[in-house]
Tab-separated table of C-alpha atoms in Angstrom:
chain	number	residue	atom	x	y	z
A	1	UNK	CA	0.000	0.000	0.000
A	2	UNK	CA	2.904	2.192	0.943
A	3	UNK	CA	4.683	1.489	-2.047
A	4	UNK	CA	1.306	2.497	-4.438
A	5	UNK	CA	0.798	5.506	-2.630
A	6	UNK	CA	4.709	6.791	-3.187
A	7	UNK	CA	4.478	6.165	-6.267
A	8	UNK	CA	0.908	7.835	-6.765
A	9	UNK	CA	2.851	10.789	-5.098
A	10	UNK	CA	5.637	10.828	-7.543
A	11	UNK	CA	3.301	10.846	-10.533
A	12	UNK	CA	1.612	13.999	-8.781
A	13	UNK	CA	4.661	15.791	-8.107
A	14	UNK	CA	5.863	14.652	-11.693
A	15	UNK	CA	2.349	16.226	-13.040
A	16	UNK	CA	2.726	19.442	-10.987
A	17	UNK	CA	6.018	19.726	-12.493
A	18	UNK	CA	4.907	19.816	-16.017
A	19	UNK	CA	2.071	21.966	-15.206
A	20	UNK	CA	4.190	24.668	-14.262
A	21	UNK	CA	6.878	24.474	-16.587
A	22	UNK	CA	4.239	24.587	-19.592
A	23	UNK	CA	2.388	27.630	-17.506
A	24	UNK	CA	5.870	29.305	-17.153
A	25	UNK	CA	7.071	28.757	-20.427
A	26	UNK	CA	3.637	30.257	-21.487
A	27	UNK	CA	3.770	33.258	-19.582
A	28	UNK	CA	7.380	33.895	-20.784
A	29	UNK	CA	6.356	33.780	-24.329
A	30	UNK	CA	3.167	36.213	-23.464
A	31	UNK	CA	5.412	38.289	-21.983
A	32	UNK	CA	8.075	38.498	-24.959
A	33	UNK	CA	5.776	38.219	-27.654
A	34	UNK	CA	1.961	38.930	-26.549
A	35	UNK	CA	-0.600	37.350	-26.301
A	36	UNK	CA	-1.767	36.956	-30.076
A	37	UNK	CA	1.846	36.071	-31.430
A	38	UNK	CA	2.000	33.453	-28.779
A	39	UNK	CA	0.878	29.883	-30.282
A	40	UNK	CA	-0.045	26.585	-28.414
A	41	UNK	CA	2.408	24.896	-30.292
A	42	UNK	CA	5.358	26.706	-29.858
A	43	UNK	CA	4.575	26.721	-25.799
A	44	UNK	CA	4.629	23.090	-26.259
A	45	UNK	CA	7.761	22.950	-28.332
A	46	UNK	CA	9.680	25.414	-25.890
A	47	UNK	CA	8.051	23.276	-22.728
A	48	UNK	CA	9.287	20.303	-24.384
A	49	UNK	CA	5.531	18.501	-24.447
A	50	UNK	CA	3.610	17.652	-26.804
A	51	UNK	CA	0.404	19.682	-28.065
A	52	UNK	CA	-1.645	16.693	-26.423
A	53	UNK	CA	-0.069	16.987	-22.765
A	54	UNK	CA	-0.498	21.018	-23.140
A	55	UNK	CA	-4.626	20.352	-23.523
A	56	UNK	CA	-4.083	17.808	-20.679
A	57	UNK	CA	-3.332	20.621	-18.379
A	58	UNK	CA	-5.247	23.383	-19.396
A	59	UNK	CA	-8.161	23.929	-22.034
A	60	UNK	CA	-6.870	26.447	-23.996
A	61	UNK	CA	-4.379	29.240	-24.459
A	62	UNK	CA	-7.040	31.786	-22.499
A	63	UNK	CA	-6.541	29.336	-19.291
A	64	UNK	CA	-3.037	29.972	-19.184
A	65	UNK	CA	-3.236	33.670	-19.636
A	66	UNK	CA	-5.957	34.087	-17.309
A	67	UNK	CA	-3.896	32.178	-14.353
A	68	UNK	CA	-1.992	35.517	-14.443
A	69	UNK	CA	-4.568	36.634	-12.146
A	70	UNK	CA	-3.511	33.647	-9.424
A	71	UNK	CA	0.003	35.216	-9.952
A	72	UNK	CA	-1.264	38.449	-9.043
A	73	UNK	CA	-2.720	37.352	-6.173
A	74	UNK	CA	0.485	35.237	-5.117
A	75	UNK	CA	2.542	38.242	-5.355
A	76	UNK	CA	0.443	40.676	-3.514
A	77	UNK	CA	0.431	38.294	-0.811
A	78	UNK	CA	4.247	36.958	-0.878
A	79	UNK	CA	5.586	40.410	-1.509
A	80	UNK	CA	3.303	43.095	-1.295
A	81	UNK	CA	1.713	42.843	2.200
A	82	UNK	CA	5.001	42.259	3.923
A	83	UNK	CA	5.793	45.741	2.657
A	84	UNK	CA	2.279	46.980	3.822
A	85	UNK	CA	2.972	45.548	6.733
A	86	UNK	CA	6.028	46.831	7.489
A	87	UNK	CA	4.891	50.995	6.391
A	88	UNK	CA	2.334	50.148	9.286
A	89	UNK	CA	4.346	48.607	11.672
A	90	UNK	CA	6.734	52.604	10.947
A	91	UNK	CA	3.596	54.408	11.458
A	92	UNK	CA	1.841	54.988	7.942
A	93	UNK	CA	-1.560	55.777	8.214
A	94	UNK	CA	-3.758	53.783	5.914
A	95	UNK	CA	-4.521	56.671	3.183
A	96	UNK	CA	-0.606	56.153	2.739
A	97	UNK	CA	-1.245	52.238	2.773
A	98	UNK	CA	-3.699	52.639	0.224
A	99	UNK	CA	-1.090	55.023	-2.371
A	100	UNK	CA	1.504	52.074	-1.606
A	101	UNK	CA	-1.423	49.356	-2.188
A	102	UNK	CA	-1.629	50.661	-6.175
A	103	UNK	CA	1.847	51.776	-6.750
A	104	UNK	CA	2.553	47.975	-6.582
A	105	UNK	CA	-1.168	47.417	-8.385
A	106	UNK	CA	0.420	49.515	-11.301
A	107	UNK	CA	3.437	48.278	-11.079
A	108	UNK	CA	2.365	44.580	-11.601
A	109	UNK	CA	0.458	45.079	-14.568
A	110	UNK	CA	3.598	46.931	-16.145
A	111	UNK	CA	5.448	43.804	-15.329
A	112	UNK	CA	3.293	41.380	-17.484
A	113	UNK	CA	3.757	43.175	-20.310
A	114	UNK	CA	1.674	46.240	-22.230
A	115	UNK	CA	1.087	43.296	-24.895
A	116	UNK	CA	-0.764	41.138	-22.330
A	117	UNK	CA	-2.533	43.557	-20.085
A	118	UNK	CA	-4.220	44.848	-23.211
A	119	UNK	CA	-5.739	41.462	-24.023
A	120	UNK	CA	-6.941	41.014	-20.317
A	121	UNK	CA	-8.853	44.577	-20.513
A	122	UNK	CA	-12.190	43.695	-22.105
A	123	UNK	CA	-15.835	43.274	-21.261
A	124	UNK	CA	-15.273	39.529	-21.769
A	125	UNK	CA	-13.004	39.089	-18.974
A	126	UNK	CA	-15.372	38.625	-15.970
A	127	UNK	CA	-12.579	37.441	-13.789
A	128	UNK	CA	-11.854	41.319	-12.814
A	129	UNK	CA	-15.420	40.814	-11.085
A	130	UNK	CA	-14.488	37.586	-9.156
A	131	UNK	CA	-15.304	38.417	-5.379
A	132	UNK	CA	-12.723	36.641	-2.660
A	133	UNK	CA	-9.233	37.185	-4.037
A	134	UNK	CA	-6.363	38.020	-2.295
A	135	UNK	CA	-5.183	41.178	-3.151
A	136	UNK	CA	-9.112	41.865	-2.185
A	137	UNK	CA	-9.180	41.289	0.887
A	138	UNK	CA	-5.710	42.592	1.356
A	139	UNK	CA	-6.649	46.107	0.564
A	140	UNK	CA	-10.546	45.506	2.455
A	141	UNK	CA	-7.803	44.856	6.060
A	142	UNK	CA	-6.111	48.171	5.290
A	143	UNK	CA	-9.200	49.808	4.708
A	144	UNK	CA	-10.889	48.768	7.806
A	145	UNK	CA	-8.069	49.251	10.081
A	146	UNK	CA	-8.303	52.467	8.713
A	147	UNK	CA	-12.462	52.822	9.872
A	148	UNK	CA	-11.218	51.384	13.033
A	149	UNK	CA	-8.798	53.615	13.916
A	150	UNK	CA	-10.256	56.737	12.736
A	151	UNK	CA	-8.694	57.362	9.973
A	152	UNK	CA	-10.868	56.571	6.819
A	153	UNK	CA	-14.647	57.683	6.469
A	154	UNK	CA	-17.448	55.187	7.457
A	155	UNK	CA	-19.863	57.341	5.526
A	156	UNK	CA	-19.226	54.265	3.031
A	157	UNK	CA	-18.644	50.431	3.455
A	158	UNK	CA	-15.737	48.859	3.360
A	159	UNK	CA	-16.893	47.215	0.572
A	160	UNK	CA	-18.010	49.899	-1.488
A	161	UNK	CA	-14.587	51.463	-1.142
A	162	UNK	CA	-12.856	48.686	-1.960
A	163	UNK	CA	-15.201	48.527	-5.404
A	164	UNK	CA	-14.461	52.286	-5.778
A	165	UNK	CA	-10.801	51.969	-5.542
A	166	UNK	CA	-10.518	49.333	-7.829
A	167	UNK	CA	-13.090	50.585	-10.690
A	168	UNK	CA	-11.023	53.732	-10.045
A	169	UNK	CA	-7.400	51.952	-10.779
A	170	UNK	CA	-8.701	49.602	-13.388
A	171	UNK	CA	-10.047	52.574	-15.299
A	172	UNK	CA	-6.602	53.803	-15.141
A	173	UNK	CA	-4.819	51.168	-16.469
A	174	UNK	CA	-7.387	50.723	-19.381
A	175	UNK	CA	-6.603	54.366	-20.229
A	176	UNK	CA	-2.762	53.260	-20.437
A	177	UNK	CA	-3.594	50.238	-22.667
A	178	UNK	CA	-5.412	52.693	-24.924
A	179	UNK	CA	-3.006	55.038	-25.012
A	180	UNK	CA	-0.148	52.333	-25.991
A	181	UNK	CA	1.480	52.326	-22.575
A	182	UNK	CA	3.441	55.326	-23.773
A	183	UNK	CA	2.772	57.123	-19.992
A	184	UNK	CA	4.651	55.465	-16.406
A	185	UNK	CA	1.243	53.570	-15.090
A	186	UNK	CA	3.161	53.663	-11.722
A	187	UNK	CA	3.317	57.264	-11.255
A	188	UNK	CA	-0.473	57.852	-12.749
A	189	UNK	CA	-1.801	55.410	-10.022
A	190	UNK	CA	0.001	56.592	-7.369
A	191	UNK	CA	-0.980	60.378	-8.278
A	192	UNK	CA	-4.811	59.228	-9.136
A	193	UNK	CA	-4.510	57.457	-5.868
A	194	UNK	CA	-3.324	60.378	-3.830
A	195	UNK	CA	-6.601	62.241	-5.077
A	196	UNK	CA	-9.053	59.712	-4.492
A	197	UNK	CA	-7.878	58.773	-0.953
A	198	UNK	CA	-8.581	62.479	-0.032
A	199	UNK	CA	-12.063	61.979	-0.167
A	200	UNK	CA	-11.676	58.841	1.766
A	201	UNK	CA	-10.260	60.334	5.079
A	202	UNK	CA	-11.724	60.711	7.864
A	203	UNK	CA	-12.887	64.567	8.560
């Protein structure tokens, strides 16, 4: 029994392992090349699977490319809240938190590429409306805190300013898609930021 489930394990680990080479070889070649240039077969070629074990993983190209968002997640929560953390832990009130919050929001999405943030912004991505993800409730803490301590208005849910904040920033980075990514996306939504939060604190 011990010796089937070993080697059930080593099959799983052996799957994960593919999984995530093909998924990083795929993002690579998003990244490089965009979306639209980037073909199933060449992920599969540079992954060094075949076309068949690619669909075993994942359905289509669109899956891979829309698991950015669990790597959005993964690095607000592996590298962006420890810095959060640590601007709180030196005193920064959570209108700064907030600033910090989408200087790394715009910073992320110049990461992945102007080529690949462009495909994500359209009405036919619903995942931008998916309730529960990290970097969610990651800014919903900081903006509670904020309630808590007396520093951001309760005139509004917690909620609704964590829908206004983001409609706010996404509507920013669409602007910088349609304008060919020719402006620093950091600086515009840290500045936007600055503005909204005014309206946010506590009088």
């Amino acid at each position: 029994m011990a010796k089937v489930e070993k080697q059930l394990t080593l099959r799983q680990l052996q799957a994960d392992a593919t999984r995530k080479k093909i998924y990083d070889v795929a993002v690579k070649l998003m990244e490089d090349k965009g979306f639209q240039k980037t073909t199933i077969e060449e992920i599969a070629t540079k992954a060094g699977v075949s076309v068949g074990t690619f669909y075993h993983y994942f359905k289509s190209k669109e899956a891979v490319f829309f698991d950015l968002f669990k790597k959005a997640d993964e690095y607000f929560e592996h590298t962006v809240a420890p810095v959060l953390e640590k601007a709180a832990d030196a005193g920064m009130p959570a209108s700064g938190q907030i600033v910090l919050f989408f200087r790394h929001y715009g910073g992320y999405n110049v990461s992945r590429g102007f080529a690949n943030i462009s495909q994500l912004y359209n009405t036919k991505n619903q995942l931008f409306t998916k309730k529960g993800r990290y970097m969610q409730q990651l800014l919903k803490r900081i903006i509670s805190k904020g309630q808590a301590a007396g520093q951001i208005t309760k005139e509004m849910k917690a909620d609704e300013i964590l829908e206004f904040l983001f409609i706010a920033n996404r509507g920013i980075v669409y602007d910088w898609c349609i304008n060919g990514g020719t402006y620093d996306l950091v600086a515009k939504a840290e500045s936007y930021t600055k503005i909204l939060v005014k309206v946010l604190v506590a009088s």
